[in-house]
Tab-separated table of C-alpha atoms and ligand atoms in Angstrom:
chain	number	residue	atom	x	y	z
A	1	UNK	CA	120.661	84.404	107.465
A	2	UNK	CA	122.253	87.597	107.128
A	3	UNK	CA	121.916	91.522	106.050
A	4	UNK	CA	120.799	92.111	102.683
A	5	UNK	CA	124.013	92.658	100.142
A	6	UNK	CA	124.571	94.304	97.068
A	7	UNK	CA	123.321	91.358	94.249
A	8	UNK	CA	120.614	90.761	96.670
A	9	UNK	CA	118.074	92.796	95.224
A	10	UNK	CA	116.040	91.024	92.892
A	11	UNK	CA	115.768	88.065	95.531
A	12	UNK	CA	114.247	90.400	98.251
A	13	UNK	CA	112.285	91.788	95.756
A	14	UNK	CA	111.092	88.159	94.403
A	15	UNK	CA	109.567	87.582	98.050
A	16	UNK	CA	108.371	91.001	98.553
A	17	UNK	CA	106.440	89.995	95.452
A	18	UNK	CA	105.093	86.486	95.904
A	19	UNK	CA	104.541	87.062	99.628
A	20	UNK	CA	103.019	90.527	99.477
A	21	UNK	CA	101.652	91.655	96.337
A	22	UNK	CA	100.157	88.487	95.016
A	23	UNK	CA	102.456	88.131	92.702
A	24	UNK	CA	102.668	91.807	91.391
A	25	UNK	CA	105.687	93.242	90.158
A	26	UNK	CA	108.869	94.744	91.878
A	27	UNK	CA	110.037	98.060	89.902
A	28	UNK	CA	113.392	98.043	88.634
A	29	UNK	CA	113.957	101.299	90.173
A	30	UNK	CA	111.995	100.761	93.202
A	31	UNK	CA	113.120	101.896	96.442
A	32	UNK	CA	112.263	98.638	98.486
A	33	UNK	CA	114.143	100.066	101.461
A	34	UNK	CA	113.528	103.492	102.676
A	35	UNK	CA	116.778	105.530	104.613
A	36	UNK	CA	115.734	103.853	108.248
A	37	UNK	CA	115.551	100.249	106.762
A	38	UNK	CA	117.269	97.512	106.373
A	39	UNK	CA	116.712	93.743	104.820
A	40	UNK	CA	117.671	90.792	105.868
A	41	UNK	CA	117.307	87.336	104.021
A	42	UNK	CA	117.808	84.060	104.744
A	43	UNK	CA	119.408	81.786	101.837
A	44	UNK	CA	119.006	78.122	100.883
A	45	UNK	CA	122.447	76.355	99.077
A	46	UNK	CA	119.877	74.957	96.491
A	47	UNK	CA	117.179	77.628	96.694
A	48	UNK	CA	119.141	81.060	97.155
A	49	UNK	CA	117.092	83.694	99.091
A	50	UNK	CA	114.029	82.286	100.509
A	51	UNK	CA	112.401	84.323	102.418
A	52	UNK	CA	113.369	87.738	104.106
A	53	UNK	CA	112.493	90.369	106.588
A	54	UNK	CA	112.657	94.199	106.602
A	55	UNK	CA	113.851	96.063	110.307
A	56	UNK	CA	113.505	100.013	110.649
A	57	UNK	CA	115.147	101.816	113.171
A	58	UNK	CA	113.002	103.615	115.441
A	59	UNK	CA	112.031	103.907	119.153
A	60	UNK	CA	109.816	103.099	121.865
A	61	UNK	CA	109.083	105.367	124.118
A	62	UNK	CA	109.255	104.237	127.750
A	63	UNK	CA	108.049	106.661	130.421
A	64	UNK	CA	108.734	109.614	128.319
A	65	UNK	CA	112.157	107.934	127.304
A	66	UNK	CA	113.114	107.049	123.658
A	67	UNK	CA	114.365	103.222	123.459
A	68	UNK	CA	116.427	102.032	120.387
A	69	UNK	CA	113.465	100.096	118.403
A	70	UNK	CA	113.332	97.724	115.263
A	71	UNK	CA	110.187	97.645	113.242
A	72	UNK	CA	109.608	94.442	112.017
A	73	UNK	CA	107.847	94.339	108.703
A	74	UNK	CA	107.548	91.621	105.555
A	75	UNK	CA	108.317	88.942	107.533
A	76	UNK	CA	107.961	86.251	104.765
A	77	UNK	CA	109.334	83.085	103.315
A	78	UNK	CA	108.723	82.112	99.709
A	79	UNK	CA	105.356	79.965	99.658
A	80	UNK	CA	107.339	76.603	97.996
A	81	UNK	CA	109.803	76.712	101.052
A	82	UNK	CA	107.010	77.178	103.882
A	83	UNK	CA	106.721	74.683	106.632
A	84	UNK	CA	110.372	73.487	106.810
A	85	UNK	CA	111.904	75.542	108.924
A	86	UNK	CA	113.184	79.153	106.888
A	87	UNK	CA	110.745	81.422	109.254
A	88	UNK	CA	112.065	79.792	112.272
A	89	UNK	CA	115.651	80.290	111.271
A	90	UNK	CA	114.496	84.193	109.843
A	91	UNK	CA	113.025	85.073	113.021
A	92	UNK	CA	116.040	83.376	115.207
A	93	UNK	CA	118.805	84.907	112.693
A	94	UNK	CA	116.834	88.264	113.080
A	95	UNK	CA	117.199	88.501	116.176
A	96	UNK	CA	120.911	87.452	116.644
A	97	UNK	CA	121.398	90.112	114.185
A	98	UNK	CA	119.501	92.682	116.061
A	99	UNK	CA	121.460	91.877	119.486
A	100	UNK	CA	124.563	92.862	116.999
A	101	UNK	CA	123.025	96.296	116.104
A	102	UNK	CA	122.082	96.781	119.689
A	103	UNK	CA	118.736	97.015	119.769
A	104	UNK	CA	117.033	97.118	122.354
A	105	UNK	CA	113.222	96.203	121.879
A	106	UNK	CA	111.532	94.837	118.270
A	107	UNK	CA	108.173	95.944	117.731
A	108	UNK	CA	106.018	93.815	114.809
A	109	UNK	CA	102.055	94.072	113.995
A	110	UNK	CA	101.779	90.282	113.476
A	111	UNK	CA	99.699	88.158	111.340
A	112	UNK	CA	99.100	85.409	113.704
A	113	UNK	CA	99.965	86.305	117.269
A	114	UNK	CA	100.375	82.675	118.532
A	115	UNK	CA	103.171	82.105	115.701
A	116	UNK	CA	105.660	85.084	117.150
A	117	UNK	CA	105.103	84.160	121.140
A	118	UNK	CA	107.393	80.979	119.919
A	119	UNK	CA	109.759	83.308	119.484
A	120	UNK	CA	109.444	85.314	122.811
A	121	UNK	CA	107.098	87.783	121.619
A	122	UNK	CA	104.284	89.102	123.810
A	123	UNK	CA	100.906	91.305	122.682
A	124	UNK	CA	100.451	94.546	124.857
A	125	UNK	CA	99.130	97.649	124.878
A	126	UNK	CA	95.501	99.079	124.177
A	127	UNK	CA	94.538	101.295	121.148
A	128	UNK	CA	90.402	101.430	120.831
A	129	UNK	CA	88.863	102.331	117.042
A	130	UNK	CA	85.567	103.944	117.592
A	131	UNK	CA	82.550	103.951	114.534
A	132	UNK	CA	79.773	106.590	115.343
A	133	UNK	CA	77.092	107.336	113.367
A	134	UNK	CA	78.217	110.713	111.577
A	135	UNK	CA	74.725	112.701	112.580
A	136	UNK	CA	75.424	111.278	116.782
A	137	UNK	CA	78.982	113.240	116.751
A	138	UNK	CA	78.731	115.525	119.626
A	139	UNK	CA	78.552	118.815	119.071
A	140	UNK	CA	81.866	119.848	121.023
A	141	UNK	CA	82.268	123.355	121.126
A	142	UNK	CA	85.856	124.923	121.408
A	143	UNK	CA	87.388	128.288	121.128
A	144	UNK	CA	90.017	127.090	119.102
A	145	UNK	CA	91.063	127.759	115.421
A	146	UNK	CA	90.778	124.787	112.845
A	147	UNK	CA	93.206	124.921	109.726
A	148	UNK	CA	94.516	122.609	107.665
A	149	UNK	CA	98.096	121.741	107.272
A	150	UNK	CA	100.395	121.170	104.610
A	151	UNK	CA	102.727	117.583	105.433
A	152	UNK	CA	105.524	119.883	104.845
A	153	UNK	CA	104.496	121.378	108.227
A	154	UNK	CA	105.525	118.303	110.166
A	155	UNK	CA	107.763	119.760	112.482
A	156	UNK	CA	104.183	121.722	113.334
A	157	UNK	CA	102.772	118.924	114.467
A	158	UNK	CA	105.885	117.054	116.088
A	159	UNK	CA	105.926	119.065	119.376
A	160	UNK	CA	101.838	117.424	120.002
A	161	UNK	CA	103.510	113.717	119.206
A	162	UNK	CA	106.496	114.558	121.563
A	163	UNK	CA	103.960	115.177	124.341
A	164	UNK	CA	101.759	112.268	123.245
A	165	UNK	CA	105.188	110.052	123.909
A	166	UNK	CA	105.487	111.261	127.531
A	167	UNK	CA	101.685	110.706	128.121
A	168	UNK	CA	102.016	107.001	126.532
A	169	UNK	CA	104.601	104.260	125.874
A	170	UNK	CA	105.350	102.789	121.894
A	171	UNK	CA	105.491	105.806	120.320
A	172	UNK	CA	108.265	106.707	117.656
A	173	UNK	CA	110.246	109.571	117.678
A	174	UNK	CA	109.823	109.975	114.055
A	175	UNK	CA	112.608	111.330	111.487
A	176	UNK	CA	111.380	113.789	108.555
A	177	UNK	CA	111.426	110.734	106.478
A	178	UNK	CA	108.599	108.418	108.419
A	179	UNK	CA	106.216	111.969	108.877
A	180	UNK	CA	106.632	111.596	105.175
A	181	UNK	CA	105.637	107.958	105.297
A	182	UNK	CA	103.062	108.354	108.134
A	183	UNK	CA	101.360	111.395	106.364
A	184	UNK	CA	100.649	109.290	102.949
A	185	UNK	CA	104.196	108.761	101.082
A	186	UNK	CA	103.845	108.698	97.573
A	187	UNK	CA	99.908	110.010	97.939
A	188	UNK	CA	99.895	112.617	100.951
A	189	UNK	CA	97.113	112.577	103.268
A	190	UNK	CA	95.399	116.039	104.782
A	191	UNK	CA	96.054	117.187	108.151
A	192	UNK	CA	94.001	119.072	109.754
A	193	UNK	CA	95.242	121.148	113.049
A	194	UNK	CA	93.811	123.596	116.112
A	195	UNK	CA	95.546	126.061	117.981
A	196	UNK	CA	98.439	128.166	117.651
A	197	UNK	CA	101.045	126.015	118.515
A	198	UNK	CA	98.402	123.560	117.955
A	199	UNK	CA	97.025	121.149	120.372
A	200	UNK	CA	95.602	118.633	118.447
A	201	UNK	CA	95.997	117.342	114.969
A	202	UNK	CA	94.177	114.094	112.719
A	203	UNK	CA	95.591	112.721	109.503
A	204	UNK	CA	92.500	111.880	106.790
A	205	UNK	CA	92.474	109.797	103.566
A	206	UNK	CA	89.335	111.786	102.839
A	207	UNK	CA	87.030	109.962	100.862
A	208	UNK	CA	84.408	111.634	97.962
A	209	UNK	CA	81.375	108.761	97.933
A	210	UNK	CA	78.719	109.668	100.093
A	211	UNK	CA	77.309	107.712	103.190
A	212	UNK	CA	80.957	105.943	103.428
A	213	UNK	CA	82.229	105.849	106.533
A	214	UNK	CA	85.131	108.494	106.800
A	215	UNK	CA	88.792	106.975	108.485
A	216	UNK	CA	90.518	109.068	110.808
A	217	UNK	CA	94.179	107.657	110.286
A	218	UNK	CA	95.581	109.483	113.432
A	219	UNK	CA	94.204	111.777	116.102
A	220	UNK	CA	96.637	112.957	119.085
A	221	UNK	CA	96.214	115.729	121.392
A	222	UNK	CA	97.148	117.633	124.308
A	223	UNK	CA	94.338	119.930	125.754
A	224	UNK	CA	90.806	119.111	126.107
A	225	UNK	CA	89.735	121.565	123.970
A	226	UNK	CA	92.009	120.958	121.454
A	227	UNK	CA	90.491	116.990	121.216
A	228	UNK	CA	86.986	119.168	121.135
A	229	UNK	CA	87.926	121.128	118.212
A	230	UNK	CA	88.900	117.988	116.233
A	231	UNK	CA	85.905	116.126	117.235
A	232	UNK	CA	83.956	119.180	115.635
A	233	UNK	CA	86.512	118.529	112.545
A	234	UNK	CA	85.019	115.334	112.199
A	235	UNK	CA	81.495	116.303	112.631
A	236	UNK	CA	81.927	118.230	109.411
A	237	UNK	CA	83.957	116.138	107.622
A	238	UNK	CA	81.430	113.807	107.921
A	239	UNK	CA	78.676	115.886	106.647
A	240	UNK	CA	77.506	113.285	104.192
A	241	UNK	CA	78.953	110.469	105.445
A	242	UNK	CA	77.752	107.559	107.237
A	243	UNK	CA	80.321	106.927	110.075
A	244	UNK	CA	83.538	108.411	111.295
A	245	UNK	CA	86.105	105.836	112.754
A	246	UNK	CA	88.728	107.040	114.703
A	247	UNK	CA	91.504	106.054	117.049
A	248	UNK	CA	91.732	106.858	120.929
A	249	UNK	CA	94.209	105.041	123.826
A	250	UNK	CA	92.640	103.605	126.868
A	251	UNK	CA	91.883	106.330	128.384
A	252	UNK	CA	89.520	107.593	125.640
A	253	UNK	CA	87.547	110.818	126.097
A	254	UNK	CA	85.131	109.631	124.095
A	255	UNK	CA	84.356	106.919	126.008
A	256	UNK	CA	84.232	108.540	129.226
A	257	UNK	CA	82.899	112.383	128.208
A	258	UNK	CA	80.879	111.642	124.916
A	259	UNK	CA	79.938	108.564	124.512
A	260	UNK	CA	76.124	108.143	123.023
A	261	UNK	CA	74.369	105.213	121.490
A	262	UNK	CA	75.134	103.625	118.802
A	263	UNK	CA	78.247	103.309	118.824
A	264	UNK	CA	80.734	100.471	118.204
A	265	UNK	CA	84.620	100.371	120.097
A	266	UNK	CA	87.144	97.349	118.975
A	267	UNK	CA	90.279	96.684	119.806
A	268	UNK	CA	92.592	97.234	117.113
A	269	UNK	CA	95.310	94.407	116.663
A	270	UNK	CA	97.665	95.299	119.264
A	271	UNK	CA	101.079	95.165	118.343
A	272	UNK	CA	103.559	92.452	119.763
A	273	UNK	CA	107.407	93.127	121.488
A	274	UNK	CA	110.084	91.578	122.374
A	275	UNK	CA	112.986	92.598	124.373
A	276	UNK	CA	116.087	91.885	122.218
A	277	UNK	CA	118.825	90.918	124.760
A	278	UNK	CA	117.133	87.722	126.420
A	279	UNK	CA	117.800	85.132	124.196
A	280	UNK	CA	115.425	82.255	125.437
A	281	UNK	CA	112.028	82.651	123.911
A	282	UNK	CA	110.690	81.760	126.839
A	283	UNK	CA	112.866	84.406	129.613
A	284	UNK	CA	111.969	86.646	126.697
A	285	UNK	CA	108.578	86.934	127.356
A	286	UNK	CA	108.834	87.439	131.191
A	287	UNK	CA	110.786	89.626	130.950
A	288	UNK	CA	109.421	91.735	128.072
A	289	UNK	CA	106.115	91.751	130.067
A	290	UNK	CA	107.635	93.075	133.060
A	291	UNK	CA	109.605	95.574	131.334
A	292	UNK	CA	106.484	96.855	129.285
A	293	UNK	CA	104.644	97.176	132.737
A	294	UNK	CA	101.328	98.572	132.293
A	295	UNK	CA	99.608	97.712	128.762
A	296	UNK	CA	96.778	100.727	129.135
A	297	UNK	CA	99.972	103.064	128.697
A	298	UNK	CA	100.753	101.767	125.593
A	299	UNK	CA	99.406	103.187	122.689
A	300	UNK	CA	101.148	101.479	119.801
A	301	UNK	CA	99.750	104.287	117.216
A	302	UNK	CA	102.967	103.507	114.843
A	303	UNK	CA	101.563	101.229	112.058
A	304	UNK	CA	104.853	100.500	109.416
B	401	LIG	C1	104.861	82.894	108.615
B	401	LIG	C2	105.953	82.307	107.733
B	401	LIG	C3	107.082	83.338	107.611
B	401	LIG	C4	106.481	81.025	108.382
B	401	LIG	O1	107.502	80.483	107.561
B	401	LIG	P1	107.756	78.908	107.475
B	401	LIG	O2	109.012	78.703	106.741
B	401	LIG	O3	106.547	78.218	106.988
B	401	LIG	O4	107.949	78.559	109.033
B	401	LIG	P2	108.597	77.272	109.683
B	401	LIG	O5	108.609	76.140	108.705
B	401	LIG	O6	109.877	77.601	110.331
B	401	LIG	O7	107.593	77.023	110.871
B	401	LIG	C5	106.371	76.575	110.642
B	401	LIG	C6	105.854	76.228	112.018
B	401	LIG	O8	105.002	77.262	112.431
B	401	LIG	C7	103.716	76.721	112.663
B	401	LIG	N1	102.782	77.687	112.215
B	401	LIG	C8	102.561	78.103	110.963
B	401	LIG	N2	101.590	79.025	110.962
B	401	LIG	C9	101.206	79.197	112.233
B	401	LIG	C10	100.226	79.986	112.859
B	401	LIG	N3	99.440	80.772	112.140
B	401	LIG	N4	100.114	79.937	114.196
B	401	LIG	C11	100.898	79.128	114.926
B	401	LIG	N5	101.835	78.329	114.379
B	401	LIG	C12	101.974	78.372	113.029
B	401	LIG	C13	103.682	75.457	111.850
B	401	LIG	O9	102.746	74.523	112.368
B	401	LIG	C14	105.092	74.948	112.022
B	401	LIG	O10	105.205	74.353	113.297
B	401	LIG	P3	106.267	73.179	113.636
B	401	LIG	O11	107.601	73.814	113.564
B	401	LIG	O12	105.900	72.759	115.023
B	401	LIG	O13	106.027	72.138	112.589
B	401	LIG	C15	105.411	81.923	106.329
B	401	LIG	O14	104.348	81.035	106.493
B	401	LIG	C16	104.951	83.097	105.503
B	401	LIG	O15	105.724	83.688	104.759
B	401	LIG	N6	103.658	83.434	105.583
B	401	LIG	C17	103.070	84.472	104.765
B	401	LIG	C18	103.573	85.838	105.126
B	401	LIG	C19	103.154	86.273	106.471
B	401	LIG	O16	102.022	86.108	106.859
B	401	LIG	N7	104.125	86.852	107.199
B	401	LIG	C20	103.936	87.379	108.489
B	401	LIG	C21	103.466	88.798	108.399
B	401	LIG	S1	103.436	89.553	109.966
């Protein structure tokens, strides 16, 4: 088990591809590994690389504090070497290898929950996606301005996460490169915005059929009115659409100031942590609990 090296490449790539795009191909000149990541692969003496996993550098906030975080994505071992032990050894090598990088907390949106508590990982924290019927959107007034933004107006936008991260643990402090990422990568997303500094923003894959229901990728705020305006946003976004789905934390306005039949709230897959320094799986999970304290704070909006 150990860091990806240089002759590595089309190995990773080779379990990207079997593991997580059915097959599909790995571009010669792909960028597999974006400036806050790093792979790591575990290799058989008869097989070579097996299976690997990707960590990106991030952070957790913690009553308002950042925490040194590593996103855990494409956890995966090649599906001719499953069931004899390569994930166990991946996910114990992994961490070993984040205790060396000094880490702090690992963050991962799991497949199977019950598989990652054997490794000392715990589920926490509470993010609600609401579906309402597009014509039962409340009309919200607010006295606020609604414009769209360009992504290259990120560090617009920042300032309303930064407050969003004292208001609620798990959130990323997020480098130019991951508002890239978050607001669509290679195929932006709009952003819409209200208020000057703004006070609320939502990130939209906006969708052209009609009577669709219309995603709302991300939706922070920080003044009542400025969660109004959006909702208003969304009201005519949704024009000819059938739903709107959106994201809220716990403590959802919607559920407590405008909530109006039909309507359907789920949970959305929470994501699952571990603290980094306990070793034993099972310590691990006491302690991670205890150190994550109350799960309605966390609002786990980061999905890598
Ligand atoms: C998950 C994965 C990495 C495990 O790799 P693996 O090499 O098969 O794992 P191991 O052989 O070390 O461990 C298998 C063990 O996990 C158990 N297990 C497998 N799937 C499980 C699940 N969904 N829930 C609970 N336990 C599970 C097996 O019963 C086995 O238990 P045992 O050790 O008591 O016999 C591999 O199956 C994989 O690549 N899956 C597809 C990709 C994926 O879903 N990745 C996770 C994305 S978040």
């Amino acid at each position: 088990m150990r860091w990806l090296e240089h002759g590595d490449r089309e190995g990773f790539g080779h379990v990207r591809s079997r593991v997580y795009r059915g097959g599909g191909a790995v571009g010669i000149d792909e960028n597999l590994l974006r400036e806050d990541s790093d792979g790591l692969v575990i290799v058989h003496p008869e097989g070579g690389i097996v299976g690997a996993a990707t960590v990106l550098d991030m952070t957790y906030s913690r009553h308002g504090h950042p925490h040194r975080n590593a996103g855990i994505a494409a956890v995966g071992v090649l599906p001719e070497w499953r069931g004899r032990g390569a994930g166990t050894a991946l996910m114990n090598g992994l961490l070993d290898r984040l205790r060396e990088r000094e880490f702090e907390i690992a963050t991962l949106f799991p497949f199977r929950d019950r598989w990652y508590a054997r490794f000392g990982f715990v589920t926490h924290g509470v993010r609600y996606e609401i579906k309402a019927e597009s014509s039962r959107l409340p009309m919200a007034p607010s006295d606020l301005e609604l414009r769209e933004l360009g992504r290259g107006n990120w560090h617009e936008i920042a300032p309303v996460l930064e407050a969003w991260a004292h208001r609620y643990d798990g959130i990323n402090r997020r480098t130019p490169d991951q508002w890239w990422r978050v607001l669509g990568g290679d195929t932006p997303l709009a952003v819409y915005g209200a208020g000057d500094p703004l006070e609320a923003y939502a990130v939209v894959r906006l969708v052209g059929d009609f009577w669709v229901p219309q995603e709302i990728k991300e939706f922070l705020w920080t003044s009542e009115r400025g969660y109004r305006a959006l909702l208003g946003l969304f009201r005519g976004l949704a024009m000819n659409k059938s739903h709107v789905v959106w994201p809220e934390p716990a403590d959802s306005p919607y559920l407590s100031e405008h909530f109006d039949r039909p309507v359907e709230v789920k949970l959305i897959g929470p994501a699952m942590y571990r603290l980094v320094n306990e070793v034993d799986h099972e310590h691990a999970r006491v302690a991670t609990r205890a150190w994550l304290g109350d799960p309605a704070r966390c609002g786990n909006i980061e999905q890598f």
